[in-house]
JSON list of C-alpha atoms in Angstrom, two decimals:
[
{"chain": "A", "resi": 241, "resn": "MET", "atom": "CA", "xyz": [110.34, 77.97, 89.19]},
{"chain": "A", "resi": 242, "resn": "ALA", "atom": "CA", "xyz": [108.42, 81.07, 88.12]},
{"chain": "A", "resi": 243, "resn": "SER", "atom": "CA", "xyz": [109.73, 83.00, 91.11]},
{"chain": "A", "resi": 244, "resn": "LEU", "atom": "CA", "xyz": [113.29, 82.12, 90.07]},
{"chain": "A", "resi": 245, "resn": "LEU", "atom": "CA", "xyz": [112.67, 83.41, 86.53]},
{"chain": "A", "resi": 246, "resn": "ILE", "atom": "CA", "xyz": [111.17, 86.63, 87.88]},
{"chain": "A", "resi": 247, "resn": "SER", "atom": "CA", "xyz": [114.05, 87.03, 90.31]},
{"chain": "A", "resi": 248, "resn": "ASN", "atom": "CA", "xyz": [116.65, 86.57, 87.55]},
{"chain": "A", "resi": 249, "resn": "TRP", "atom": "CA", "xyz": [114.85, 89.02, 85.26]},
{"chain": "A", "resi": 250, "resn": "ALA", "atom": "CA", "xyz": [114.48, 91.56, 88.07]},
{"chain": "A", "resi": 251, "resn": "SER", "atom": "CA", "xyz": [118.15, 91.38, 89.03]},
{"chain": "A", "resi": 252, "resn": "LYS", "atom": "CA", "xyz": [119.13, 92.20, 85.44]},
{"chain": "A", "resi": 253, "resn": "HIS", "atom": "CA", "xyz": [116.58, 94.96, 84.80]},
{"chain": "A", "resi": 254, "resn": "PHE", "atom": "CA", "xyz": [115.83, 96.71, 88.10]},
{"chain": "A", "resi": 255, "resn": "PRO", "atom": "CA", "xyz": [118.05, 99.62, 89.03]},
{"chain": "A", "resi": 256, "resn": "THR", "atom": "CA", "xyz": [120.57, 98.82, 91.72]},
{"chain": "A", "resi": 257, "resn": "ARG", "atom": "CA", "xyz": [121.08, 100.95, 94.78]},
{"chain": "A", "resi": 258, "resn": "GLU", "atom": "CA", "xyz": [124.54, 101.80, 93.50]},
{"chain": "A", "resi": 259, "resn": "LYS", "atom": "CA", "xyz": [123.17, 103.08, 90.17]},
{"chain": "A", "resi": 260, "resn": "LEU", "atom": "CA", "xyz": [120.63, 105.22, 91.93]},
{"chain": "A", "resi": 261, "resn": "GLU", "atom": "CA", "xyz": [123.27, 106.55, 94.31]},
{"chain": "A", "resi": 262, "resn": "LYS", "atom": "CA", "xyz": [125.20, 107.83, 91.27]},
{"chain": "A", "resi": 263, "resn": "ASN", "atom": "CA", "xyz": [122.15, 109.28, 89.48]},
{"chain": "A", "resi": 264, "resn": "ARG", "atom": "CA", "xyz": [122.49, 113.06, 89.45]},
{"chain": "A", "resi": 265, "resn": "TRP", "atom": "CA", "xyz": [118.76, 113.60, 89.92]},
{"chain": "A", "resi": 266, "resn": "ILE", "atom": "CA", "xyz": [118.48, 111.34, 92.93]},
{"chain": "A", "resi": 267, "resn": "ARG", "atom": "CA", "xyz": [121.85, 111.98, 94.57]},
{"chain": "A", "resi": 268, "resn": "PRO", "atom": "CA", "xyz": [120.54, 114.89, 96.71]},
{"chain": "A", "resi": 269, "resn": "PHE", "atom": "CA", "xyz": [117.76, 112.63, 98.01]},
{"chain": "A", "resi": 270, "resn": "ALA", "atom": "CA", "xyz": [119.77, 109.39, 98.20]},
{"chain": "A", "resi": 271, "resn": "HIS", "atom": "CA", "xyz": [119.57, 109.26, 102.00]},
{"chain": "A", "resi": 272, "resn": "LEU", "atom": "CA", "xyz": [115.77, 109.02, 101.66]},
{"chain": "A", "resi": 273, "resn": "VAL", "atom": "CA", "xyz": [115.45, 106.85, 98.56]},
{"chain": "A", "resi": 274, "resn": "LEU", "atom": "CA", "xyz": [118.05, 104.29, 99.58]},
{"chain": "A", "resi": 275, "resn": "LYS", "atom": "CA", "xyz": [116.47, 103.32, 102.91]},
{"chain": "A", "resi": 276, "resn": "PRO", "atom": "CA", "xyz": [116.56, 99.51, 103.15]},
{"chain": "A", "resi": 277, "resn": "ASP", "atom": "CA", "xyz": [112.85, 99.14, 103.89]},
{"chain": "A", "resi": 278, "resn": "LEU", "atom": "CA", "xyz": [112.04, 100.78, 100.54]},
{"chain": "A", "resi": 279, "resn": "TRP", "atom": "CA", "xyz": [114.01, 98.06, 98.74]},
{"chain": "A", "resi": 280, "resn": "ARG", "atom": "CA", "xyz": [112.37, 95.04, 100.33]},
{"chain": "A", "resi": 281, "resn": "PHE", "atom": "CA", "xyz": [109.90, 93.03, 98.31]},
{"chain": "A", "resi": 282, "resn": "ASN", "atom": "CA", "xyz": [106.78, 92.47, 100.39]},
{"chain": "A", "resi": 283, "resn": "ARG", "atom": "CA", "xyz": [103.03, 92.26, 99.92]},
{"chain": "A", "resi": 284, "resn": "ARG", "atom": "CA", "xyz": [102.50, 95.94, 100.65]},
{"chain": "A", "resi": 285, "resn": "SER", "atom": "CA", "xyz": [105.43, 97.68, 99.00]},
{"chain": "A", "resi": 286, "resn": "VAL", "atom": "CA", "xyz": [105.36, 95.86, 95.65]},
{"chain": "A", "resi": 287, "resn": "PRO", "atom": "CA", "xyz": [101.73, 96.65, 94.73]},
{"chain": "A", "resi": 288, "resn": "ARG", "atom": "CA", "xyz": [102.31, 100.24, 95.87]},
{"chain": "A", "resi": 289, "resn": "GLY", "atom": "CA", "xyz": [105.41, 100.42, 93.69]},
{"chain": "A", "resi": 290, "resn": "ILE", "atom": "CA", "xyz": [103.54, 99.05, 90.68]},
{"chain": "A", "resi": 291, "resn": "ALA", "atom": "CA", "xyz": [100.64, 101.47, 91.13]},
{"chain": "A", "resi": 292, "resn": "LEU", "atom": "CA", "xyz": [102.99, 104.41, 91.67]},
{"chain": "A", "resi": 293, "resn": "GLY", "atom": "CA", "xyz": [105.11, 103.52, 88.66]},
{"chain": "A", "resi": 294, "resn": "LEU", "atom": "CA", "xyz": [102.11, 103.13, 86.38]},
{"chain": "A", "resi": 295, "resn": "PHE", "atom": "CA", "xyz": [100.53, 106.37, 87.60]},
{"chain": "A", "resi": 296, "resn": "THR", "atom": "CA", "xyz": [103.76, 108.35, 87.30]},
{"chain": "A", "resi": 297, "resn": "GLY", "atom": "CA", "xyz": [104.66, 106.86, 83.93]},
{"chain": "A", "resi": 298, "resn": "ILE", "atom": "CA", "xyz": [101.35, 107.94, 82.43]},
{"chain": "A", "resi": 299, "resn": "ALA", "atom": "CA", "xyz": [100.66, 111.20, 84.28]},
{"chain": "A", "resi": 300, "resn": "ILE", "atom": "CA", "xyz": [104.17, 112.61, 83.90]},
{"chain": "A", "resi": 301, "resn": "PRO", "atom": "CA", "xyz": [105.49, 112.33, 80.33]},
{"chain": "A", "resi": 302, "resn": "PHE", "atom": "CA", "xyz": [109.15, 113.04, 81.18]},
{"chain": "A", "resi": 303, "resn": "ALA", "atom": "CA", "xyz": [111.55, 112.44, 84.10]},
{"chain": "A", "resi": 304, "resn": "HIS", "atom": "CA", "xyz": [109.08, 109.99, 85.58]},
{"chain": "A", "resi": 305, "resn": "SER", "atom": "CA", "xyz": [111.69, 107.62, 87.05]},
{"chain": "A", "resi": 306, "resn": "PRO", "atom": "CA", "xyz": [113.19, 110.19, 89.48]},
{"chain": "A", "resi": 307, "resn": "VAL", "atom": "CA", "xyz": [109.70, 111.39, 90.39]},
{"chain": "A", "resi": 308, "resn": "ALA", "atom": "CA", "xyz": [108.61, 107.80, 91.07]},
{"chain": "A", "resi": 309, "resn": "ALA", "atom": "CA", "xyz": [111.71, 107.16, 93.20]},
{"chain": "A", "resi": 310, "resn": "LEU", "atom": "CA", "xyz": [111.12, 110.26, 95.31]},
{"chain": "A", "resi": 311, "resn": "THR", "atom": "CA", "xyz": [107.38, 109.65, 95.62]},
{"chain": "A", "resi": 312, "resn": "ALA", "atom": "CA", "xyz": [108.05, 106.05, 96.68]},
{"chain": "A", "resi": 313, "resn": "VAL", "atom": "CA", "xyz": [109.60, 107.45, 99.85]},
{"chain": "A", "resi": 314, "resn": "VAL", "atom": "CA", "xyz": [106.38, 109.25, 100.75]},
{"chain": "A", "resi": 315, "resn": "VAL", "atom": "CA", "xyz": [104.00, 106.34, 100.04]},
{"chain": "A", "resi": 316, "resn": "ARG", "atom": "CA", "xyz": [106.48, 103.68, 101.28]},
{"chain": "A", "resi": 317, "resn": "ALA", "atom": "CA", "xyz": [106.51, 101.84, 97.97]},
{"chain": "A", "resi": 318, "resn": "ASN", "atom": "CA", "xyz": [109.25, 99.59, 96.66]},
{"chain": "A", "resi": 319, "resn": "VAL", "atom": "CA", "xyz": [111.66, 101.95, 94.86]},
{"chain": "A", "resi": 320, "resn": "PRO", "atom": "CA", "xyz": [113.04, 99.60, 92.16]},
{"chain": "A", "resi": 321, "resn": "VAL", "atom": "CA", "xyz": [109.56, 98.33, 91.31]},
{"chain": "A", "resi": 322, "resn": "ALA", "atom": "CA", "xyz": [108.21, 101.89, 91.06]},
{"chain": "A", "resi": 323, "resn": "ILE", "atom": "CA", "xyz": [111.05, 102.94, 88.78]},
{"chain": "A", "resi": 324, "resn": "ALA", "atom": "CA", "xyz": [110.88, 99.83, 86.59]},
{"chain": "A", "resi": 325, "resn": "THR", "atom": "CA", "xyz": [107.11, 100.14, 86.22]},
{"chain": "A", "resi": 326, "resn": "THR", "atom": "CA", "xyz": [107.42, 103.70, 84.88]},
{"chain": "A", "resi": 327, "resn": "TRP", "atom": "CA", "xyz": [109.20, 102.13, 81.89]},
{"chain": "A", "resi": 328, "resn": "THR", "atom": "CA", "xyz": [105.88, 100.74, 80.68]},
{"chain": "A", "resi": 329, "resn": "SER", "atom": "CA", "xyz": [105.38, 104.29, 79.46]},
{"chain": "A", "resi": 330, "resn": "ASN", "atom": "CA", "xyz": [107.62, 104.57, 76.42]},
{"chain": "A", "resi": 331, "resn": "PRO", "atom": "CA", "xyz": [107.34, 105.87, 72.84]},
{"chain": "A", "resi": 332, "resn": "LEU", "atom": "CA", "xyz": [105.57, 102.68, 71.74]},
{"chain": "A", "resi": 333, "resn": "THR", "atom": "CA", "xyz": [102.96, 102.73, 74.49]},
{"chain": "A", "resi": 334, "resn": "TRP", "atom": "CA", "xyz": [102.39, 106.49, 74.14]},
{"chain": "A", "resi": 335, "resn": "ALA", "atom": "CA", "xyz": [100.80, 105.67, 70.80]},
{"chain": "A", "resi": 336, "resn": "LEU", "atom": "CA", "xyz": [98.02, 104.11, 72.93]},
{"chain": "A", "resi": 337, "resn": "ILE", "atom": "CA", "xyz": [98.21, 106.29, 76.06]},
{"chain": "A", "resi": 338, "resn": "PHE", "atom": "CA", "xyz": [97.90, 109.65, 74.33]},
{"chain": "A", "resi": 339, "resn": "PRO", "atom": "CA", "xyz": [94.83, 108.92, 72.15]},
{"chain": "A", "resi": 340, "resn": "ALA", "atom": "CA", "xyz": [93.13, 107.17, 75.09]},
{"chain": "A", "resi": 341, "resn": "ALA", "atom": "CA", "xyz": [93.63, 110.26, 77.25]},
{"chain": "A", "resi": 342, "resn": "ILE", "atom": "CA", "xyz": [92.13, 112.41, 74.50]},
{"chain": "A", "resi": 343, "resn": "ALA", "atom": "CA", "xyz": [89.15, 110.07, 74.20]},
{"chain": "A", "resi": 344, "resn": "ILE", "atom": "CA", "xyz": [88.63, 110.13, 77.97]},
{"chain": "A", "resi": 345, "resn": "SER", "atom": "CA", "xyz": [88.72, 113.95, 77.97]},
{"chain": "A", "resi": 346, "resn": "ASN", "atom": "CA", "xyz": [86.22, 114.12, 75.13]},
{"chain": "A", "resi": 347, "resn": "THR", "atom": "CA", "xyz": [83.96, 111.64, 76.95]},
{"chain": "A", "resi": 348, "resn": "LEU", "atom": "CA", "xyz": [84.08, 113.84, 80.07]},
{"chain": "A", "resi": 349, "resn": "GLY", "atom": "CA", "xyz": [82.91, 116.82, 78.04]},
{"chain": "A", "resi": 350, "resn": "PHE", "atom": "CA", "xyz": [86.21, 118.56, 77.35]},
{"chain": "A", "resi": 351, "resn": "HIS", "atom": "CA", "xyz": [87.06, 119.06, 73.72]},
{"chain": "A", "resi": 352, "resn": "VAL", "atom": "CA", "xyz": [90.47, 118.10, 72.41]},
{"chain": "A", "resi": 353, "resn": "ASP", "atom": "CA", "xyz": [90.80, 118.87, 68.71]},
{"chain": "A", "resi": 354, "resn": "MET", "atom": "CA", "xyz": [91.56, 115.46, 67.23]},
{"chain": "A", "resi": 355, "resn": "THR", "atom": "CA", "xyz": [91.80, 116.76, 63.65]},
{"chain": "A", "resi": 356, "resn": "ALA", "atom": "CA", "xyz": [94.59, 119.13, 64.63]},
{"chain": "A", "resi": 357, "resn": "PHE", "atom": "CA", "xyz": [96.24, 116.32, 66.61]},
{"chain": "A", "resi": 358, "resn": "ARG", "atom": "CA", "xyz": [96.07, 113.92, 63.64]},
{"chain": "A", "resi": 359, "resn": "ALA", "atom": "CA", "xyz": [97.41, 116.58, 61.27]},
{"chain": "A", "resi": 360, "resn": "LEU", "atom": "CA", "xyz": [100.39, 117.17, 63.56]},
{"chain": "A", "resi": 361, "resn": "LEU", "atom": "CA", "xyz": [100.92, 113.46, 64.04]},
{"chain": "A", "resi": 362, "resn": "HIS", "atom": "CA", "xyz": [100.99, 112.68, 60.30]},
{"chain": "A", "resi": 363, "resn": "SER", "atom": "CA", "xyz": [103.15, 115.64, 59.32]},
{"chain": "A", "resi": 364, "resn": "ASP", "atom": "CA", "xyz": [106.67, 116.50, 60.24]},
{"chain": "A", "resi": 365, "resn": "ALA", "atom": "CA", "xyz": [105.43, 118.96, 62.86]},
{"chain": "A", "resi": 366, "resn": "SER", "atom": "CA", "xyz": [108.05, 120.94, 64.70]},
{"chain": "A", "resi": 367, "resn": "LEU", "atom": "CA", "xyz": [108.31, 121.12, 68.44]},
{"chain": "A", "resi": 368, "resn": "GLY", "atom": "CA", "xyz": [106.90, 124.64, 68.24]},
{"chain": "A", "resi": 369, "resn": "GLN", "atom": "CA", "xyz": [103.79, 123.41, 66.42]},
{"chain": "A", "resi": 370, "resn": "TRP", "atom": "CA", "xyz": [103.24, 120.72, 69.06]},
{"chain": "A", "resi": 371, "resn": "ALA", "atom": "CA", "xyz": [103.75, 123.29, 71.81]},
{"chain": "A", "resi": 372, "resn": "GLY", "atom": "CA", "xyz": [101.22, 125.59, 70.13]},
{"chain": "A", "resi": 373, "resn": "TRP", "atom": "CA", "xyz": [98.68, 122.76, 70.08]},
{"chain": "A", "resi": 374, "resn": "LEU", "atom": "CA", "xyz": [99.34, 121.96, 73.73]},
{"chain": "A", "resi": 375, "resn": "LEU", "atom": "CA", "xyz": [99.05, 125.61, 74.77]},
{"chain": "A", "resi": 376, "resn": "SER", "atom": "CA", "xyz": [95.61, 125.80, 73.23]},
{"chain": "A", "resi": 377, "resn": "LYS", "atom": "CA", "xyz": [92.56, 124.50, 75.09]},
{"chain": "A", "resi": 378, "resn": "ALA", "atom": "CA", "xyz": [93.89, 121.01, 74.47]},
{"chain": "A", "resi": 379, "resn": "ALA", "atom": "CA", "xyz": [96.41, 121.03, 77.34]},
{"chain": "A", "resi": 380, "resn": "PRO", "atom": "CA", "xyz": [93.97, 121.09, 80.29]},
{"chain": "A", "resi": 381, "resn": "ALA", "atom": "CA", "xyz": [91.74, 118.51, 78.62]},
{"chain": "A", "resi": 382, "resn": "LEU", "atom": "CA", "xyz": [94.73, 116.30, 77.81]},
{"chain": "A", "resi": 383, "resn": "MET", "atom": "CA", "xyz": [96.08, 116.53, 81.37]},
{"chain": "A", "resi": 384, "resn": "LEU", "atom": "CA", "xyz": [92.67, 115.60, 82.78]},
{"chain": "A", "resi": 385, "resn": "GLY", "atom": "CA", "xyz": [92.53, 112.61, 80.45]},
{"chain": "A", "resi": 386, "resn": "LEU", "atom": "CA", "xyz": [96.04, 111.54, 81.44]},
{"chain": "A", "resi": 387, "resn": "LEU", "atom": "CA", "xyz": [95.22, 111.82, 85.15]},
{"chain": "A", "resi": 388, "resn": "VAL", "atom": "CA", "xyz": [92.02, 109.79, 84.80]},
{"chain": "A", "resi": 389, "resn": "GLU", "atom": "CA", "xyz": [93.79, 107.19, 82.67]},
{"chain": "A", "resi": 390, "resn": "ALA", "atom": "CA", "xyz": [96.74, 107.03, 85.09]},
{"chain": "A", "resi": 391, "resn": "THR", "atom": "CA", "xyz": [94.39, 106.55, 88.03]},
{"chain": "A", "resi": 392, "resn": "ILE", "atom": "CA", "xyz": [92.50, 103.73, 86.31]},
{"chain": "A", "resi": 393, "resn": "VAL", "atom": "CA", "xyz": [95.65, 101.92, 85.13]},
{"chain": "A", "resi": 394, "resn": "ALA", "atom": "CA", "xyz": [97.36, 102.33, 88.53]},
{"chain": "A", "resi": 395, "resn": "SER", "atom": "CA", "xyz": [94.29, 100.93, 90.31]},
{"chain": "A", "resi": 396, "resn": "ILE", "atom": "CA", "xyz": [94.20, 97.92, 88.02]},
{"chain": "A", "resi": 397, "resn": "GLY", "atom": "CA", "xyz": [97.97, 97.43, 88.47]},
{"chain": "A", "resi": 398, "resn": "TYR", "atom": "CA", "xyz": [97.66, 97.62, 92.25]},
{"chain": "A", "resi": 399, "resn": "GLY", "atom": "CA", "xyz": [94.81, 95.11, 92.31]},
{"chain": "A", "resi": 400, "resn": "ALA", "atom": "CA", "xyz": [96.56, 92.71, 89.95]},
{"chain": "A", "resi": 401, "resn": "ALA", "atom": "CA", "xyz": [99.82, 92.90, 91.91]},
{"chain": "A", "resi": 402, "resn": "ALA", "atom": "CA", "xyz": [98.09, 92.37, 95.26]},
{"chain": "A", "resi": 403, "resn": "LEU", "atom": "CA", "xyz": [96.11, 89.44, 93.87]},
{"chain": "A", "resi": 404, "resn": "GLY", "atom": "CA", "xyz": [99.23, 87.99, 92.22]},
{"chain": "A", "resi": 405, "resn": "TRP", "atom": "CA", "xyz": [101.20, 88.32, 95.46]},
{"chain": "A", "resi": 406, "resn": "ARG", "atom": "CA", "xyz": [98.42, 86.67, 97.45]},
{"chain": "A", "resi": 407, "resn": "THR", "atom": "CA", "xyz": [98.17, 83.82, 94.92]},
{"chain": "A", "resi": 408, "resn": "TRP", "atom": "CA", "xyz": [101.94, 83.29, 94.94]},
{"chain": "A", "resi": 409, "resn": "ILE", "atom": "CA", "xyz": [102.06, 83.13, 98.75]},
{"chain": "A", "resi": 410, "resn": "GLY", "atom": "CA", "xyz": [99.04, 80.81, 98.80]},
{"chain": "A", "resi": 411, "resn": "GLN", "atom": "CA", "xyz": [100.77, 78.42, 96.40]},
{"chain": "A", "resi": 412, "resn": "LYS", "atom": "CA", "xyz": [103.94, 78.47, 98.48]},
{"chain": "A", "resi": 413, "resn": "ARG", "atom": "CA", "xyz": [101.95, 77.62, 101.62]},
{"chain": "A", "resi": 414, "resn": "LYS", "atom": "CA", "xyz": [100.06, 74.87, 99.83]},
{"chain": "A", "resi": 415, "resn": "ARG", "atom": "CA", "xyz": [103.33, 73.28, 98.61]},
{"chain": "A", "resi": 416, "resn": "ARG", "atom": "CA", "xyz": [104.83, 73.55, 102.09]},
{"chain": "A", "resi": 417, "resn": "HIS", "atom": "CA", "xyz": [101.70, 71.97, 103.59]},
{"chain": "A", "resi": 418, "resn": "HIS", "atom": "CA", "xyz": [101.80, 69.06, 101.08]},
{"chain": "A", "resi": 419, "resn": "LYS", "atom": "CA", "xyz": [105.45, 68.38, 101.89]},
{"chain": "A", "resi": 420, "resn": "ARG", "atom": "CA", "xyz": [104.52, 67.76, 105.53]}
]
């Protein structure tokens, strides 16, 4: 029952091969990204896709879906899962991701000026003011925090997906065994 619900949800929300074929960013690489083995749902490709999507969504603040699709080719991850998982990084979740990355950087000994960040956040700061803040010493510290955070979240996602897949298969086998 749960697998049917997940399947229905996935068919509505995951990008189709046809949509990706028409995407202007992916079109030049379509022959790589649209390989059938990268679209199969199996115990190896799905956790890889989840980890890749989470890592890319956090570490790369823009254009993460095309990057995830192209990187999925290299790591042999499930392309639609990788793309869909990048969507966990959105304006709502960045309200958590960004401060956590700053806190991680500060914990590691790099200083990100939180007072300047808060002042920009609570004012109607222009793009130029944000760029000025990022071009200060804050950018390397922020990127380090994002990379550490992305690595941690991707590792947890991979482990959870692998465990979930194993549990799902175990339950299927148990039901099949009881039917005999």
